[in-house]
Amino acid sequence: MKIRHTGFLSLAAVSLLSTQRGEAATGKGIFDEKCMTCHGENGRGQTPAGKALNVKNLNSKEVQKESDAELIAAIKKGKGKMPAFEAGLGDPDIQLVAAYVRTFAKKK
Ligand code: HEC
């Protein structure tokens, strides 16, 4: 009984760790962690912080017509009230999260 209990706990710990690691490597994982407070889960910015800062709807044509380089520059250097993420995220992560922003175009 005692052995089975311990086994269950370490299995749970391992699967928790691997989920967290898996998420950190995806655009969605980064977005949910660093961007969602302002931009909202679906990129529409309908959060209290998003409304207060008047964030752009990331699904909009206005944002989606920008080039990858422009989106990446905005994420790296910040823009208006948008903070810079250059110091907190490496280039690979910034590219992943920019690619994730692109997926919002299809979710109207
Ligand atoms: C503190 C709130 C806040 C957070 C956190 C935040 N943003 Fe923003 N973001 C803004 C605001 C405000 C704007 C509008 C900037 C402007 O054009 O004045 C914006 C604009 C943008 C734009 C459009 C830029 C453009 O060129 O029009 C993109 C893309 C974007 N954010 C992506 C992200 C990503 C990706 C993250 C996470 C890594 C993130 N944001 C985190 C507030 C935030």
Coordinates of N, CA and C and ligand atoms in Angstrom, one line a residue:
M1 N 0.8 -1.2 0.0 CA 0.0 0.0 0.0 C 0.9 1.3 0.0
K2 N 1.9 1.2 0.9 CA 2.7 2.4 1.0 C 3.5 2.6 -0.3
I3 N 4.0 1.5 -0.8 CA 4.9 1.5 -2.0 C 4.0 2.1 -3.2
R4 N 2.8 1.6 -3.4 CA 2.0 2.1 -4.5 C 1.7 3.6 -4.4
H5 N 1.5 4.0 -3.1 CA 1.3 5.4 -2.9 C 2.4 6.3 -3.4
T6 N 3.7 5.9 -3.0 CA 4.9 6.6 -3.4 C 5.0 6.6 -4.9
G7 N 4.8 5.5 -5.5 CA 4.9 5.4 -6.9 C 3.9 6.3 -7.6
F8 N 2.7 6.4 -7.2 CA 1.8 7.3 -7.8 C 2.3 8.8 -7.7
L9 N 2.8 9.1 -6.5 CA 3.2 10.5 -6.3 C 4.4 10.9 -7.3
S10 N 5.4 10.0 -7.4 CA 6.5 10.3 -8.3 C 6.0 10.4 -9.7
L11 N 5.1 9.5 -10.1 CA 4.6 9.6 -11.5 C 3.9 10.9 -11.7
A12 N 3.1 11.4 -10.8 CA 2.4 12.6 -10.9 C 3.4 13.8 -11.0
A13 N 4.5 13.7 -10.2 CA 5.5 14.7 -10.2 C 6.2 14.8 -11.6
V14 N 6.5 13.6 -12.1 CA 7.2 13.5 -13.4 C 6.3 14.1 -14.5
S15 N 5.0 13.7 -14.5 CA 4.2 14.2 -15.6 C 3.9 15.7 -15.5
L16 N 3.9 16.2 -14.3 CA 3.8 17.7 -14.0 C 5.0 18.4 -14.6
L17 N 6.2 17.9 -14.3 CA 7.4 18.5 -14.8 C 7.4 18.5 -16.3
S18 N 7.1 17.4 -16.9 CA 7.2 17.3 -18.4 C 6.1 18.2 -19.1
T19 N 5.0 18.4 -18.5 CA 4.0 19.3 -19.0 C 4.6 20.7 -19.0
Q20 N 5.1 21.1 -17.9 CA 5.7 22.4 -17.8 C 6.8 22.7 -18.8
R21 N 7.6 21.7 -18.9 CA 8.7 21.9 -19.9 C 8.2 22.0 -21.3
G22 N 7.2 21.1 -21.6 CA 6.6 21.1 -22.9 C 6.0 22.4 -23.2
E23 N 5.3 23.0 -22.3 CA 4.6 24.3 -22.6 C 5.6 25.4 -22.8
A24 N 6.7 25.4 -22.0 CA 7.7 26.5 -22.1 C 8.2 26.6 -23.5
A25 N 8.2 25.5 -24.3 CA 8.8 25.5 -25.6 C 7.8 25.8 -26.7
T26 N 6.6 26.1 -26.4 CA 5.6 26.4 -27.4 C 5.2 27.9 -27.4
G27 N 4.8 28.4 -28.5 CA 4.4 29.8 -28.6 C 3.2 30.0 -27.7
K28 N 2.3 29.1 -27.6 CA 1.1 29.2 -26.7 C 1.6 29.3 -25.3
G29 N 2.5 28.5 -24.9 CA 3.0 28.5 -23.5 C 3.6 29.8 -23.1
I30 N 4.4 30.4 -24.0 CA 5.0 31.7 -23.8 C 3.9 32.7 -23.7
F31 N 3.0 32.7 -24.7 CA 2.0 33.7 -24.8 C 1.1 33.7 -23.5
D32 N 0.7 32.5 -23.1 CA -0.1 32.4 -21.9 C 0.6 32.9 -20.6
E33 N 1.9 32.7 -20.6 CA 2.7 33.1 -19.4 C 3.0 34.6 -19.5
K34 N 3.4 35.2 -20.6 CA 3.9 36.5 -20.6 C 3.0 37.6 -21.2
C35 N 2.0 37.2 -22.0 CA 1.3 38.1 -22.8 C -0.2 38.2 -22.5
M36 N -0.7 37.1 -21.9 CA -2.2 36.9 -21.8 C -2.8 38.0 -20.9
T37 N -2.0 38.4 -19.9 CA -2.6 39.4 -18.9 C -3.1 40.6 -19.7
C38 N -2.4 41.0 -20.7 CA -2.8 42.2 -21.5 C -3.6 41.8 -22.7
H39 N -3.1 40.8 -23.4 CA -3.7 40.5 -24.7 C -4.9 39.5 -24.7
G40 N -5.1 38.9 -23.5 CA -6.2 37.9 -23.4 C -5.8 36.6 -24.1
E41 N -6.5 35.6 -23.7 CA -6.2 34.2 -24.2 C -6.4 34.1 -25.7
N42 N -7.3 34.9 -26.3 CA -7.6 34.8 -27.7 C -7.0 35.9 -28.5
G43 N -6.2 36.8 -27.8 CA -5.5 37.9 -28.5 C -6.4 39.1 -28.7
R44 N -7.6 39.1 -28.2 CA -8.5 40.2 -28.4 C -8.3 41.4 -27.4
G45 N -7.5 41.1 -26.4 CA -7.2 42.1 -25.4 C -8.4 42.5 -24.5
Q46 N -9.4 41.6 -24.4 CA -10.5 42.0 -23.5 C -10.3 41.6 -22.1
T47 N -9.2 42.0 -21.5 CA -8.8 41.8 -20.1 C -8.8 43.1 -19.4
P48 N -8.9 43.2 -18.1 CA -8.9 44.5 -17.4 C -7.6 45.3 -17.8
A49 N -6.4 44.6 -17.9 CA -5.2 45.3 -18.2 C -5.2 45.7 -19.7
G50 N -5.7 44.8 -20.5 CA -5.8 45.1 -22.0 C -6.7 46.3 -22.2
K51 N -7.8 46.4 -21.6 CA -8.8 47.5 -21.8 C -8.1 48.8 -21.3
A52 N -7.5 48.7 -20.1 CA -6.9 49.9 -19.5 C -5.8 50.5 -20.4
L53 N -5.0 49.6 -21.1 CA -3.9 50.1 -21.9 C -4.4 50.2 -23.4
N54 N -5.6 49.9 -23.6 CA -6.1 50.0 -25.0 C -5.3 49.2 -26.0
V55 N -5.1 48.0 -25.7 CA -4.2 47.1 -26.6 C -5.0 46.9 -27.9
K56 N -4.2 46.7 -28.9 CA -4.8 46.3 -30.2 C -5.2 44.9 -30.2
N57 N -6.3 44.6 -30.9 CA -6.8 43.3 -31.2 C -5.7 42.6 -32.1
L58 N -5.1 41.6 -31.5 CA -4.1 40.9 -32.3 C -4.7 40.1 -33.5
N59 N -6.0 39.9 -33.5 CA -6.6 39.2 -34.6 C -6.9 40.1 -35.7
S60 N -6.7 41.5 -35.5 CA -7.2 42.4 -36.5 C -6.3 42.5 -37.7
K61 N -6.8 43.0 -38.8 CA -6.1 43.1 -40.0 C -4.9 44.1 -39.8
E62 N -5.1 45.1 -39.0 CA -4.1 46.1 -38.7 C -2.8 45.5 -38.2
V63 N -3.0 44.6 -37.3 CA -1.8 43.9 -36.7 C -1.3 42.8 -37.6
Q64 N -2.2 42.0 -38.2 CA -1.8 40.9 -39.0 C -1.2 41.3 -40.3
K65 N -1.4 42.5 -40.8 CA -0.8 42.9 -42.1 C 0.7 43.3 -41.9
E66 N 1.1 43.4 -40.7 CA 2.5 43.7 -40.4 C 3.4 42.5 -40.7
S67 N 4.6 42.8 -41.1 CA 5.5 41.7 -41.4 C 6.0 41.0 -40.2
D68 N 6.5 39.8 -40.3 CA 7.1 39.1 -39.2 C 8.1 40.0 -38.5
A69 N 8.9 40.6 -39.3 CA 10.0 41.5 -38.7 C 9.4 42.6 -37.8
E70 N 8.3 43.2 -38.3 CA 7.7 44.2 -37.5 C 7.1 43.7 -36.2
L71 N 6.4 42.5 -36.3 CA 5.9 41.9 -35.1 C 7.0 41.6 -34.1
I72 N 8.1 41.0 -34.6 CA 9.2 40.6 -33.8 C 9.8 41.8 -33.1
A73 N 10.0 42.9 -33.9 CA 10.6 44.1 -33.4 C 9.7 44.7 -32.2
A74 N 8.4 44.7 -32.4 CA 7.5 45.2 -31.4 C 7.6 44.4 -30.1
I75 N 7.7 43.1 -30.3 CA 7.8 42.2 -29.1 C 9.2 42.4 -28.4
K76 N 10.2 42.5 -29.2 CA 11.6 42.7 -28.7 C 11.7 44.1 -28.0
K77 N 11.4 45.1 -28.7 CA 11.7 46.5 -28.2 C 10.5 47.1 -27.5
G78 N 9.3 46.5 -27.6 CA 8.2 47.2 -27.0 C 7.6 48.2 -28.0
K79 N 6.4 48.7 -27.7 CA 5.8 49.7 -28.6 C 4.7 50.4 -27.8
G80 N 4.7 51.7 -27.8 CA 3.8 52.4 -27.0 C 3.8 51.9 -25.6
K81 N 2.7 51.4 -25.1 CA 2.7 51.0 -23.7 C 3.0 49.5 -23.6
M82 N 3.3 48.9 -24.7 CA 3.7 47.5 -24.7 C 5.2 47.4 -24.2
P83 N 5.4 46.6 -23.2 CA 6.8 46.5 -22.7 C 7.7 45.7 -23.6
A84 N 9.0 45.9 -23.5 CA 10.0 45.2 -24.3 C 10.2 43.8 -23.7
F85 N 10.4 42.8 -24.5 CA 10.6 41.4 -24.0 C 12.0 40.9 -24.4
E86 N 12.8 41.8 -25.0 CA 14.1 41.4 -25.4 C 15.0 40.8 -24.2
A87 N 14.8 41.4 -23.0 CA 15.6 41.0 -21.9 C 15.1 39.7 -21.3
G88 N 13.8 39.5 -21.4 CA 13.2 38.3 -20.7 C 13.1 37.1 -21.6
L89 N 13.1 37.3 -22.9 CA 12.9 36.1 -23.8 C 14.0 36.1 -24.9
G90 N 14.5 34.9 -25.2 CA 15.5 34.8 -26.2 C 14.9 34.9 -27.6
D91 N 15.8 35.0 -28.6 CA 15.3 35.1 -30.0 C 14.4 33.9 -30.4
P92 N 14.8 32.6 -30.0 CA 13.9 31.5 -30.4 C 12.5 31.6 -29.8
D93 N 12.4 32.0 -28.5 CA 11.1 32.2 -27.9 C 10.3 33.3 -28.5
I94 N 11.0 34.4 -28.9 CA 10.3 35.5 -29.5 C 9.7 35.1 -30.9
Q95 N 10.5 34.3 -31.6 CA 10.0 33.8 -32.9 C 8.8 32.9 -32.7
L96 N 8.9 32.0 -31.7 CA 7.8 31.1 -31.4 C 6.5 31.9 -31.1
V97 N 6.6 32.9 -30.2 CA 5.5 33.6 -29.8 C 4.9 34.5 -30.9
A98 N 5.8 35.0 -31.8 CA 5.4 35.8 -32.9 C 4.6 34.9 -33.9
A99 N 5.1 33.7 -34.0 CA 4.3 32.7 -34.9 C 3.0 32.4 -34.3
Y100 N 2.9 32.3 -33.0 CA 1.6 32.0 -32.3 C 0.7 33.2 -32.5
V101 N 1.2 34.4 -32.5 CA 0.3 35.6 -32.8 C -0.3 35.5 -34.2
R102 N 0.4 35.0 -35.1 CA -0.1 34.7 -36.5 C -1.3 33.8 -36.5
T103 N -1.3 32.8 -35.6 CA -2.4 31.9 -35.6 C -3.8 32.6 -35.2
F104 N -3.7 33.8 -34.6 CA -4.9 34.5 -34.2 C -5.7 34.9 -35.4
A105 N -5.0 35.2 -36.5 CA -5.6 35.7 -37.7 C -6.8 34.8 -38.1
K106 N -6.6 33.5 -37.9 CA -7.6 32.5 -38.3 C -8.7 32.4 -37.3
K107 N -8.5 32.9 -36.1 CA -9.6 32.8 -35.0 C -10.3 34.1 -34.9
K108 N -11.2 34.4 -35.8 CA -11.9 35.6 -35.7 C -13.0 35.6 -34.7
Ligands
HEC1 C1 1.6 45.2 -20.1 C2 0.7 44.8 -21.1 C3 1.2 44.0 -22.3 C4 1.9 42.8 -22.3 C5 2.3 42.0 -21.1 C6 2.2 42.5 -23.7 N1 1.7 43.5 -24.5 FE1 1.7 43.4 -26.5 N2 0.8 45.3 -26.6 C7 0.4 46.0 -25.5 C8 0.0 47.3 -25.9 C9 -0.6 48.4 -25.0 C10 0.0 47.3 -27.4 C11 -0.3 48.4 -28.3 C12 0.9 49.2 -28.6 C13 0.7 50.4 -29.5 O1 0.7 50.2 -30.7 O2 0.6 51.5 -28.9 C14 0.6 46.0 -27.7 C15 0.8 45.6 -29.0 C16 1.3 44.4 -29.4 C17 1.4 43.9 -30.8 C18 1.1 44.7 -32.0 C19 2.3 45.5 -32.4 C20 2.2 46.3 -33.6 O3 3.2 46.5 -34.2 O4 1.1 46.9 -33.8 C21 1.9 42.6 -30.7 C22 2.2 41.7 -31.9 C23 2.0 42.3 -29.4 N3 1.6 43.3 -28.6 C24 2.5 41.1 -28.9 C25 2.7 40.8 -27.6 C26 3.4 39.6 -27.1 C27 3.8 38.4 -28.1 C28 3.5 39.6 -25.8 C29 4.1 38.6 -24.8 C30 5.5 38.3 -25.1 C31 2.9 40.9 -25.4 N4 2.5 41.6 -26.5 C32 2.8 41.3 -24.1 C33 0.5 45.6 -24.2 C34 1.1 44.4 -23.7

